[in-house]
XYZ file of C-alpha atoms in Angstrom:
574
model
C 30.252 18.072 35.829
C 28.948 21.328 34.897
C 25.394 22.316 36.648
C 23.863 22.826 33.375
C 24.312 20.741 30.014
C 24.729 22.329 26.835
C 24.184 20.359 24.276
C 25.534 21.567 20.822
C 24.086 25.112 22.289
C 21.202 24.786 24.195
C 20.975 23.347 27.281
C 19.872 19.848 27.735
C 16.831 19.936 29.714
C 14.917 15.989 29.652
C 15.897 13.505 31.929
C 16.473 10.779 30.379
C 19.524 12.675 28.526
C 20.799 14.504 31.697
C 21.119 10.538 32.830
C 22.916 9.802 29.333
C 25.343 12.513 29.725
C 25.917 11.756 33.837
C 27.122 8.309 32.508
C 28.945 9.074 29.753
C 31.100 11.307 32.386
C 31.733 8.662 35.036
C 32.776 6.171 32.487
C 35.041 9.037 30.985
C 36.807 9.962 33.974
C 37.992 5.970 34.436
C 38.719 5.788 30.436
C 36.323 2.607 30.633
C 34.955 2.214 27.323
C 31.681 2.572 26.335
C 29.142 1.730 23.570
C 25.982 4.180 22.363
C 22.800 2.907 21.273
C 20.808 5.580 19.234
C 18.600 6.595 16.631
C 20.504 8.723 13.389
C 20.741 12.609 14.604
C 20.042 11.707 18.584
C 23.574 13.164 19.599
C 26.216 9.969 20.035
C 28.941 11.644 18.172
C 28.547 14.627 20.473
C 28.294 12.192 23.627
C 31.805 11.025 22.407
C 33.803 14.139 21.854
C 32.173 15.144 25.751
C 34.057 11.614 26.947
C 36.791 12.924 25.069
C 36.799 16.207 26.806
C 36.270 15.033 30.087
C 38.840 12.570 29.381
C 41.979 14.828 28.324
C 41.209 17.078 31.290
C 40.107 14.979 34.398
C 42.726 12.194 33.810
C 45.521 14.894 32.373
C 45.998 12.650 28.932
C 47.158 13.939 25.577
C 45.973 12.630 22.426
C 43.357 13.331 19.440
C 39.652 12.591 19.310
C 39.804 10.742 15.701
C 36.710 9.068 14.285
C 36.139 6.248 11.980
C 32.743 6.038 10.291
C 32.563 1.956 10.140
C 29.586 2.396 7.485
C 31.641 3.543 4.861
C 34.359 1.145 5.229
C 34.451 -1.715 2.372
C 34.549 -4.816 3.864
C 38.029 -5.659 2.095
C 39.826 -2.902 3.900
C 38.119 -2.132 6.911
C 40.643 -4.614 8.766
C 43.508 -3.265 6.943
C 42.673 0.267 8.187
C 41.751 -0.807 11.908
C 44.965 -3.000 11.898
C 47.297 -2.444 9.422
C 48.539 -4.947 7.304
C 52.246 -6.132 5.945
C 53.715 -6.427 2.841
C 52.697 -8.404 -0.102
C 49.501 -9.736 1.471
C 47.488 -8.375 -1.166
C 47.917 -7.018 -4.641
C 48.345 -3.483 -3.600
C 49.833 -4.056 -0.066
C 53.254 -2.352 -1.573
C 54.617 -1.798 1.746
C 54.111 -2.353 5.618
C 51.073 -0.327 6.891
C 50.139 0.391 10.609
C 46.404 0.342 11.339
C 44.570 2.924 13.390
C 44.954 0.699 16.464
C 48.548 0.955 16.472
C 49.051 4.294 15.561
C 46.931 5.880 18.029
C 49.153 6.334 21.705
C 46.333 7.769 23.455
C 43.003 9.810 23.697
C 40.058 8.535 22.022
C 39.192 6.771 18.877
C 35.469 6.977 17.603
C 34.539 3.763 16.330
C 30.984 5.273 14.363
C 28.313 2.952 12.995
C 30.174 -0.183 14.187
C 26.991 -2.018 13.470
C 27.632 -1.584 9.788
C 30.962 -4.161 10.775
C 30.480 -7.623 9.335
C 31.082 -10.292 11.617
C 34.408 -10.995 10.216
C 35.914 -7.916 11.422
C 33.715 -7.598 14.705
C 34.851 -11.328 15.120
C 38.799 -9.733 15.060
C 37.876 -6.688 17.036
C 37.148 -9.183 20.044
C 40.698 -8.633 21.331
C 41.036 -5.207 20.536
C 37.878 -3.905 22.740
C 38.685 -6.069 25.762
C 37.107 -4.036 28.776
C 40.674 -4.847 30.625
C 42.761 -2.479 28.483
C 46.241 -4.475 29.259
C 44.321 -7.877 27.507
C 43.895 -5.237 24.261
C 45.580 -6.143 21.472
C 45.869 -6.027 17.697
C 47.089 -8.051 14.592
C 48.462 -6.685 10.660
C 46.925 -8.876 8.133
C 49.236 -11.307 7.018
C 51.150 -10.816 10.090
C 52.357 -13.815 12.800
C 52.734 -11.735 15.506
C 49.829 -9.690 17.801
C 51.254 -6.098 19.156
C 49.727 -4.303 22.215
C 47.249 -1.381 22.167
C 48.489 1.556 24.490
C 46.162 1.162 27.492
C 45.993 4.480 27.079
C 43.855 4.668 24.220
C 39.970 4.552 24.985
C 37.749 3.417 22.620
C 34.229 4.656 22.062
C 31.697 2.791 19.742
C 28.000 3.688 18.176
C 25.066 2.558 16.388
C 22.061 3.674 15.367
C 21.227 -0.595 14.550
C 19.748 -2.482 17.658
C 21.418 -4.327 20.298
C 21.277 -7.707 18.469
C 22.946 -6.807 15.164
C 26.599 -6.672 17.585
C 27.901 -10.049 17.887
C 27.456 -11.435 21.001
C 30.496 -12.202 22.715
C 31.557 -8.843 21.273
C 29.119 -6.738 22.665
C 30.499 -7.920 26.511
C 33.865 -6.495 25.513
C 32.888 -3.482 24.014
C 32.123 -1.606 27.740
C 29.333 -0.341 29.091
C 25.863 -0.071 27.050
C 24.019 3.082 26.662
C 21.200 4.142 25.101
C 20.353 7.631 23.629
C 16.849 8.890 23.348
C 15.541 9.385 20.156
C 13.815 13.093 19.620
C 10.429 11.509 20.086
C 11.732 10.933 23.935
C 12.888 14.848 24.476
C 10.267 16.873 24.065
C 11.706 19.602 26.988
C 14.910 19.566 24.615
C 12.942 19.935 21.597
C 11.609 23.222 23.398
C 15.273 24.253 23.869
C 16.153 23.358 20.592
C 14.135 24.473 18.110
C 14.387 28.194 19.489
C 18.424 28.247 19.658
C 18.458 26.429 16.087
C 16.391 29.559 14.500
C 18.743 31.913 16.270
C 21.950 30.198 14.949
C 20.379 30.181 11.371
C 20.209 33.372 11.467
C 23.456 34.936 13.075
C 25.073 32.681 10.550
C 23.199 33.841 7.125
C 25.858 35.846 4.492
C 23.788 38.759 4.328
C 23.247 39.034 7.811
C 24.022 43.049 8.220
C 21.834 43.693 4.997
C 18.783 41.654 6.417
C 19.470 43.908 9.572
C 19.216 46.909 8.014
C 16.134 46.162 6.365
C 14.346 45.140 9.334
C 15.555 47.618 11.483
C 13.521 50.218 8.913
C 10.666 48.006 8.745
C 7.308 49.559 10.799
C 6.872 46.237 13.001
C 10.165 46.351 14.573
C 12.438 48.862 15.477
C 15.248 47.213 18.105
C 17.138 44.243 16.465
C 19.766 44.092 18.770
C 18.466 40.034 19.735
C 17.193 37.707 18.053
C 15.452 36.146 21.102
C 12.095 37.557 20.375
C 11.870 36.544 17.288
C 13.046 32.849 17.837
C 10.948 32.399 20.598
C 7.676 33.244 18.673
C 8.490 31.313 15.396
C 9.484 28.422 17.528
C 6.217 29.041 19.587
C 4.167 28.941 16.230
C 5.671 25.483 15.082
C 6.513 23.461 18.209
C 2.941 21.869 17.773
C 4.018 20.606 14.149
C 7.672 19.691 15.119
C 6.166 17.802 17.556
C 3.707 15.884 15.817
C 6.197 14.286 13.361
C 8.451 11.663 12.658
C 11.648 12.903 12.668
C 14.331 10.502 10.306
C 17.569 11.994 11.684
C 16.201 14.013 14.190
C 17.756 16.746 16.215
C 19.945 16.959 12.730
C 17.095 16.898 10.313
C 15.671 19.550 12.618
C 18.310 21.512 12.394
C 18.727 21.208 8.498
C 14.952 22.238 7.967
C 15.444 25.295 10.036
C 18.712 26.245 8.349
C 16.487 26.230 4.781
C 13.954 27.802 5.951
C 15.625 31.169 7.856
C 17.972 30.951 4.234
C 14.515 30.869 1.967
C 13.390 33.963 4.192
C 16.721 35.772 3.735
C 15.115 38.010 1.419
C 11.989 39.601 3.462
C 11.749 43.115 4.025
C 9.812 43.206 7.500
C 9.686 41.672 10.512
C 6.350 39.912 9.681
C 7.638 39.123 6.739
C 10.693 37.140 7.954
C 8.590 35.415 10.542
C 5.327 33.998 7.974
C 8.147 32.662 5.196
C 10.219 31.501 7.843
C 7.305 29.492 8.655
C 5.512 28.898 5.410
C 9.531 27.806 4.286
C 9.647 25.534 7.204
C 6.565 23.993 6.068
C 7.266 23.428 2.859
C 10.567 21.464 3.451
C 9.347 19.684 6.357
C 8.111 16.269 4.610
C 11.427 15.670 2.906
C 12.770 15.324 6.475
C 9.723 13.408 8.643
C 6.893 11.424 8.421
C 3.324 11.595 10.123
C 3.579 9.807 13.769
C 0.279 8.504 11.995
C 0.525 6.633 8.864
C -3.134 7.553 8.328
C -3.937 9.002 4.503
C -6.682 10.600 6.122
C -5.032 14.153 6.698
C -6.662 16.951 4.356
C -5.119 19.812 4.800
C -1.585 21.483 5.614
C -1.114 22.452 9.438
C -0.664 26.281 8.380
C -4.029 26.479 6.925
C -5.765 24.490 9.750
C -3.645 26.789 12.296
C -4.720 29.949 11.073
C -7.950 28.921 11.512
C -7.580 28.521 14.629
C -5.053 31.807 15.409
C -7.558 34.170 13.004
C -10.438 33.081 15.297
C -8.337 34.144 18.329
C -7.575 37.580 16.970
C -10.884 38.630 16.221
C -12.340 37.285 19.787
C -9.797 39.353 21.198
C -10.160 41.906 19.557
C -13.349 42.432 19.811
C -12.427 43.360 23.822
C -9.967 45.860 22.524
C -12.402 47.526 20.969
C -14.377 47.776 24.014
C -11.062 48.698 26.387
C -9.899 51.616 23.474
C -12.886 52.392 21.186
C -10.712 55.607 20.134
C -7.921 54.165 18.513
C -6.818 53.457 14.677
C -7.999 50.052 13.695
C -4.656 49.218 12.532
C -3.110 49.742 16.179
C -6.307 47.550 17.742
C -6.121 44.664 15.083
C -1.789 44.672 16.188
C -2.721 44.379 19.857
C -4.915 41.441 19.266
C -2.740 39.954 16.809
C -0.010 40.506 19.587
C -1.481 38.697 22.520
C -2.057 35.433 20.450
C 1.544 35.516 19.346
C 2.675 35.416 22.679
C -0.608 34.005 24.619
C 2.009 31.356 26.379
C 5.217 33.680 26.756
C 6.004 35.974 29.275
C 7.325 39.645 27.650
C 8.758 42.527 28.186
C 7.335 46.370 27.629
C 9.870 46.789 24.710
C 8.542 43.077 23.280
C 4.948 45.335 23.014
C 5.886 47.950 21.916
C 8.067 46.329 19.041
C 5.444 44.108 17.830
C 2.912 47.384 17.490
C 5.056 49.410 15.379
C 7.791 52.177 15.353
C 5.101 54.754 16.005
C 4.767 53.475 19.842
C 6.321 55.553 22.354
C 7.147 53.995 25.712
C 5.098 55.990 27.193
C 1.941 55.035 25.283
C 3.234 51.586 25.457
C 3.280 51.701 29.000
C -0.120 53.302 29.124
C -1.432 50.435 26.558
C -0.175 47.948 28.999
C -1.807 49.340 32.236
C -4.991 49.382 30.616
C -4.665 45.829 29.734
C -3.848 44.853 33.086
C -6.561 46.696 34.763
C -8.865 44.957 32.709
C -7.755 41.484 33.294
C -6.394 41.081 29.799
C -2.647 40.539 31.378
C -1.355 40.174 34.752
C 2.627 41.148 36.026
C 4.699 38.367 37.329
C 6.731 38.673 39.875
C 10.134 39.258 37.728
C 8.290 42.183 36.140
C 7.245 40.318 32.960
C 4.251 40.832 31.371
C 1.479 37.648 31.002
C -1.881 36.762 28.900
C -4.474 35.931 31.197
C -5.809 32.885 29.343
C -8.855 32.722 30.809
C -9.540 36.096 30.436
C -8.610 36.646 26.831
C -9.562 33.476 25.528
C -13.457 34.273 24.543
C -16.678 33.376 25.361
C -17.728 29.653 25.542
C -21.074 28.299 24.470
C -21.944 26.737 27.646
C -24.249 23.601 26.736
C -26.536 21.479 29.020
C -24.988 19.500 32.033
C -26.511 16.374 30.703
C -24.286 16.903 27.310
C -21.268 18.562 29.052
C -18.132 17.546 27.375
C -15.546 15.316 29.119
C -12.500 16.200 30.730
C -9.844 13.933 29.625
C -5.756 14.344 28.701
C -4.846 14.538 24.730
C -1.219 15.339 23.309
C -0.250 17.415 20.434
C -0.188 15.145 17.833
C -3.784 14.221 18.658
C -4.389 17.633 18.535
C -2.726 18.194 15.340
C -4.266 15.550 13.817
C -7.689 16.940 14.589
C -6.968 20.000 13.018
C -5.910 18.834 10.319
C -8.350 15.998 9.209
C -11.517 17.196 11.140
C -12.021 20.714 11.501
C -12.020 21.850 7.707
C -14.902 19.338 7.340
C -16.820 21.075 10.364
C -18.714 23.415 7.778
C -18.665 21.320 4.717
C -19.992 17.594 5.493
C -23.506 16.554 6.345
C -21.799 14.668 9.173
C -18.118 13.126 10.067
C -17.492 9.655 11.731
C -14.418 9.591 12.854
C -12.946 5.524 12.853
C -10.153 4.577 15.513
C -9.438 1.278 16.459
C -7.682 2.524 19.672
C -10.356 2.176 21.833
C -8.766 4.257 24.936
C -8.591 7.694 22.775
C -12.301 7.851 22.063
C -12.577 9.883 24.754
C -9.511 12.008 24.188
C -10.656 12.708 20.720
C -14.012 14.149 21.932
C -12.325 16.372 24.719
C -9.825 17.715 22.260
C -12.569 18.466 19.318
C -14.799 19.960 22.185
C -11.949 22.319 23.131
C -11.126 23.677 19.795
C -14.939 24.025 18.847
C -16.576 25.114 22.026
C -15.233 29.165 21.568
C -16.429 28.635 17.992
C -20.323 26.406 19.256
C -22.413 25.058 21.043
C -20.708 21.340 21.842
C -23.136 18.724 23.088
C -21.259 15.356 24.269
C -22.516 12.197 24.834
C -20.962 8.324 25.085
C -22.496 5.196 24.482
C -19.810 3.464 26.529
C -22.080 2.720 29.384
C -25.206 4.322 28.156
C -27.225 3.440 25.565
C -30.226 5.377 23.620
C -32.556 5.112 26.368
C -30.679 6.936 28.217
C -29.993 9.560 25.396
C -33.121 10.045 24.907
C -34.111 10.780 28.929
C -31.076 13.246 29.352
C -32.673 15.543 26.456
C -36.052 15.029 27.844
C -35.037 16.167 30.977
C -33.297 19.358 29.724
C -36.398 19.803 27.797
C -38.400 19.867 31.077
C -35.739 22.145 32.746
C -35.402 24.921 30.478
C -38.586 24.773 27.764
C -41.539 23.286 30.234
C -43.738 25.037 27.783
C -42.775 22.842 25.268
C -42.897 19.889 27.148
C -46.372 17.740 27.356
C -45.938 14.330 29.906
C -49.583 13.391 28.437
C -48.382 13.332 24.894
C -45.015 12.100 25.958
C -46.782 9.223 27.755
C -48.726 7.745 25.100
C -46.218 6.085 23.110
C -42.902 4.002 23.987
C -41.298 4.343 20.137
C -38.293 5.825 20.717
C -38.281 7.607 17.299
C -41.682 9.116 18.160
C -40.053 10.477 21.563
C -36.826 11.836 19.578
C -38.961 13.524 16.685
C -40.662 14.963 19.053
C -38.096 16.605 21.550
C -36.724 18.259 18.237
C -38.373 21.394 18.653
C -36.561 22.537 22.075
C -32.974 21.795 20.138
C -34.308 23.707 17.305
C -35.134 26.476 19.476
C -31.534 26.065 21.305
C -30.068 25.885 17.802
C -31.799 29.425 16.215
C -30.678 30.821 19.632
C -26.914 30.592 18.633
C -24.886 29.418 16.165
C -25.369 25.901 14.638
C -24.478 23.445 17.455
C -22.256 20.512 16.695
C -23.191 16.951 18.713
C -20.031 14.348 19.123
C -21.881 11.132 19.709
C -18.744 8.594 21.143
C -18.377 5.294 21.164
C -21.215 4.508 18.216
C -20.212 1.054 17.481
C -21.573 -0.067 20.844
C -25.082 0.343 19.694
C -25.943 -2.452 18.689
C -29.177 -4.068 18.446
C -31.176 -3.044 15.225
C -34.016 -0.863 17.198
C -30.726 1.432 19.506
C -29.396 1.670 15.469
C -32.624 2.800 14.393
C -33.360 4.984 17.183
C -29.756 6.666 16.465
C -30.496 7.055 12.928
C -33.589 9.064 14.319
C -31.552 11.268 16.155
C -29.834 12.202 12.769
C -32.979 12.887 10.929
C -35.266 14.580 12.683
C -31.989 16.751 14.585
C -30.751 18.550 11.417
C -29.597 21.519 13.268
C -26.951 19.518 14.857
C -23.442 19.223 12.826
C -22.836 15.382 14.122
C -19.258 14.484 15.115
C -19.752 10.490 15.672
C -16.928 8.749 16.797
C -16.299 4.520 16.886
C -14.646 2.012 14.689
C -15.238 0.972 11.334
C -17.821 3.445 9.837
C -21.150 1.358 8.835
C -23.144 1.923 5.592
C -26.043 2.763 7.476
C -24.645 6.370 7.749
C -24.100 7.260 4.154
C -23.436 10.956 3.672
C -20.973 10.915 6.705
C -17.493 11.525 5.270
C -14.801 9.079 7.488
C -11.368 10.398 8.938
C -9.448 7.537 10.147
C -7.169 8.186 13.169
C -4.850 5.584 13.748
């Protein structure tokens, strides 16, 4: 067993499938049969030519790897083509015929979507798939007499149906059960995937040389001796969306949408050019392949637009510190830098990768001088293997830094949360008098609000602040006391004191927000867990809060949205 798995050219990196393929070797070396459960695309036919493989060489057996797809076998001759048949049984049954069971002496036949089989012919493959290969044995139609399958022969079957569409008592014989991850399971091999798959597309493009030579004139890159670069930042750009999806056939769809989309860029004349169609392409074709993870209708807008919101607002925080690190140069070599350490903000690079991405008026000498500068300004760091990294926390802006009593809270979320908040949520940010976001999954309320607060809080001021096991009251005292704290002048304990209507209190604590809000850019409020408010003076009191805060952008965030907040506009997140 080799130390690393490669797994139709990229190494297989997720557990669960280094298991798989462990398995499928032991079983291999004994020729004990086996039987793959697994979604369409998830790898079983290449899990049975690597039996095969190990097969012929560890046990020193001749023979061909021959497959049968069972799915496009008629019912009416599937059993004359697994076992032959003799003359005269049927109409067109001219002469004697040996089925694939008797033909084949040795190696391994591929018995493909055997859960397409009706029960008839798994019912007469019970003796044929016996575990014990001298109990194997076969019968022609028509035919009185059984004949023996060469022990020899090993016999590998898949489905992408369940467990329970195999007839029972044939399932025992058919060997030993395993299961293949679906893509949804692999996300360290969708990593290794997706950038190999963009580098196979495009060594294997007709007009390979002529896309070369263009490129290789082009003023954004100079040195296309690899393909590496370039794979790893377009795969980079659109592991969040690959990610985020359903995928019907996956690793194969995958694979499909990237071939399409490197042969739809074919034509560009730059590097930049190759790598935005390349992803606008991929994009494009993606939905005939996958479907949301989601099923909600709620999503607005296309990732790419969403994303370069996101990305542009990047660029211009960073570059905004090249400016300060080289106010002399052109603002075309300034706006490249900045544009450069987004693309590869989570990739490690090398001098030439720099000096590339600028332009073909770089020397290495001013890219090395570039680069020094960066690092002694805490922009990038140097590993320890010489590469080049983005200090994240360095290059990744300002944040608004909003009271403690609002601070936002720290809690897990995965990409397709993410995705789906970029998608449905932050295009209404500017637009809506306020957005309720509706979940029914009560355990990502809190995910939701730490994943808008870290896409918005470079952008605003974020205020935070749950109703799970607070409630108005104590809404109301956190913004007094930050009132007291940090405006005392604005604060009067008399006035304050003289009334116990919470309304009264809210209306007036508005000026110190108001201030807060003139101070900076127009703050944005997620109030979570709304639907726990519940008696009619906390809903009234909350409906305050709204009014008299207008400065506030209001994110709230529960289940069903009520009528009482008419205006909001709802984005369901299932």
């Amino acid at each position: 067993m080799p130390h690393e798995i490669i797994y139709d050219g990229f190494p297989v990196k997720n557990p669960k499938m280094i298991h798989v393929f462990h398995e499928v070797a032991d079983y291999a070396r004994q020729g004990y049969p086996v039987v793959l459960f697994g979604p369409s695309g998830s790898g079983k036919e290449f899990l049975a030519q690597y039996y095969y493989d190990i097969y012929i060489s560890q046990c020193n057996e001749e023979g061909r790897f021959e497959t049968v797809n069972c799915a496009t076998l008629a019912d009416g001759t599937a059993a004359g083509d697994l076992f032959g048949y003799v003359k005269g049984i049927f109409s067109e049954a001219y002469k004697d015929k040996e089925g694939l069971l008797e033909i084949l002496k040795t190696g391994v036949l591929f018995l493909d979507e055997v859960g397409d089989l009706s029960e008839n012919i798994q019912a007469m493959l019970l003796r044929a798939l016996h575990t014990n290969p001298k109990k194997r044995e076969g019968r022609r139609i028509g035919a009185v007499n059984s004949y023996k399958i060469d022990q020899r022969l090993c016999i590998v079957c898949a489905t992408d149906k369940p467990v329970d569409s195999i007839r029972e008592s044939l399932l025992f014989r058919m060997g030993a059960i395993i299961h293949v991850p679906g893509m949804e399971e692999r996300e360290e091999d969708i990593k290794s995937a997706l950038p190999w798959f963009f580098k196979k597309s495009l060594y294997s493009i007709r007009n390979y040389s002529l896309l070369i030579s263009k490129l290789e004139k082009s003023s954004t890159q100079k040195n296309l001796k690899s393909w590496d670069d370039f794979s790893t930042v377009v795969a980079n750009h659109l592991l969040p969306l690959v990610e985020s999806k359903k995928w019907k056939g996956n690793f194969r769809s995958l694979n499909t949408v990237v071939n399409q989309s490197v042969i739809r860029s074919a034509n560009s004349n730059t590097f930049d050019q190759l790598l935005n169609n390349t992803i606008r392409f991929f994009q494009e074709i993606l939905p005939n392949y996958t479907s949301s993870v989601s099923n909600t209708e709620h999503l607005l807008v296309k990732h790419a637009e969403s994303d370069s919101f996101i990305k542009q607002d990047e660029i211009n925080t960073n570059l905004e510190r090249i400016l300060q690190i080289f106010p002399r140069i052109k603002n075309h070599e300034s706006s490249k830098i900045a544009e450069f350490l987004v693309a590869y903000s989570s990739l490690p690079f090398k001098r030439s990768d720099f000096e590339s991405f600028i332009g073909s008026s770089y020397t290495p000498r001013t890219a090395q001088k570039r680069l020094r500068d960066l690092v002694s300004n805490n922009i990038l760091s140097i590993e320890e293997n010489g590469l080049y990294k983005v200090k994240e926390d360095e290059i990744a802006g300002e944040e608004y830094i909003c009271p403690n009593s609002f601070a936002l809270p720290v809690e897990n979320y995965t990409h397709e949360l993410r995705l789906k908040i970029i998608d449905a949520v932050l295009p209404l940010i500017n637009n809506s008098k306020g957005i309720y976001i509706s979940t029914e999954e009560q355990n990502i309320k809190g995910s939701i609000s730490s994943c808008l607060g870290d896409l918005l809080k470079q952008t605003y001021p974020v205020y935070h602040f749950s109703f799970d096991n607070q409630d108005i009251g104590m809404l109301i005292e956190a913004a007094k006391t930050e009132t007291e704290r940090h405006n005392p002048s604005l604060f009067s304990q008399e006035i304050w004191n003289k009334t116990d209507d919470q309304a009264i209190k809210i209306a007036f604590l508005s000026g110190y927000f108001e201030r807060h809000a003139n101070e900076s850019k127009s703050p944005v409020f997620i109030l979570e867990s709304v639907n726990k408010v519940v008696s009619n003076e906390d809903k009234m009191a909350l409906l305050a809060v709204i009014k008299f805060w207008p400065f506030f952008r209001f994110v709230l965030i529960g289940d069903k949205m009520g009528n009482e907040f008419e205006g909001f506009t709802e984005v369901k997140v299932i």
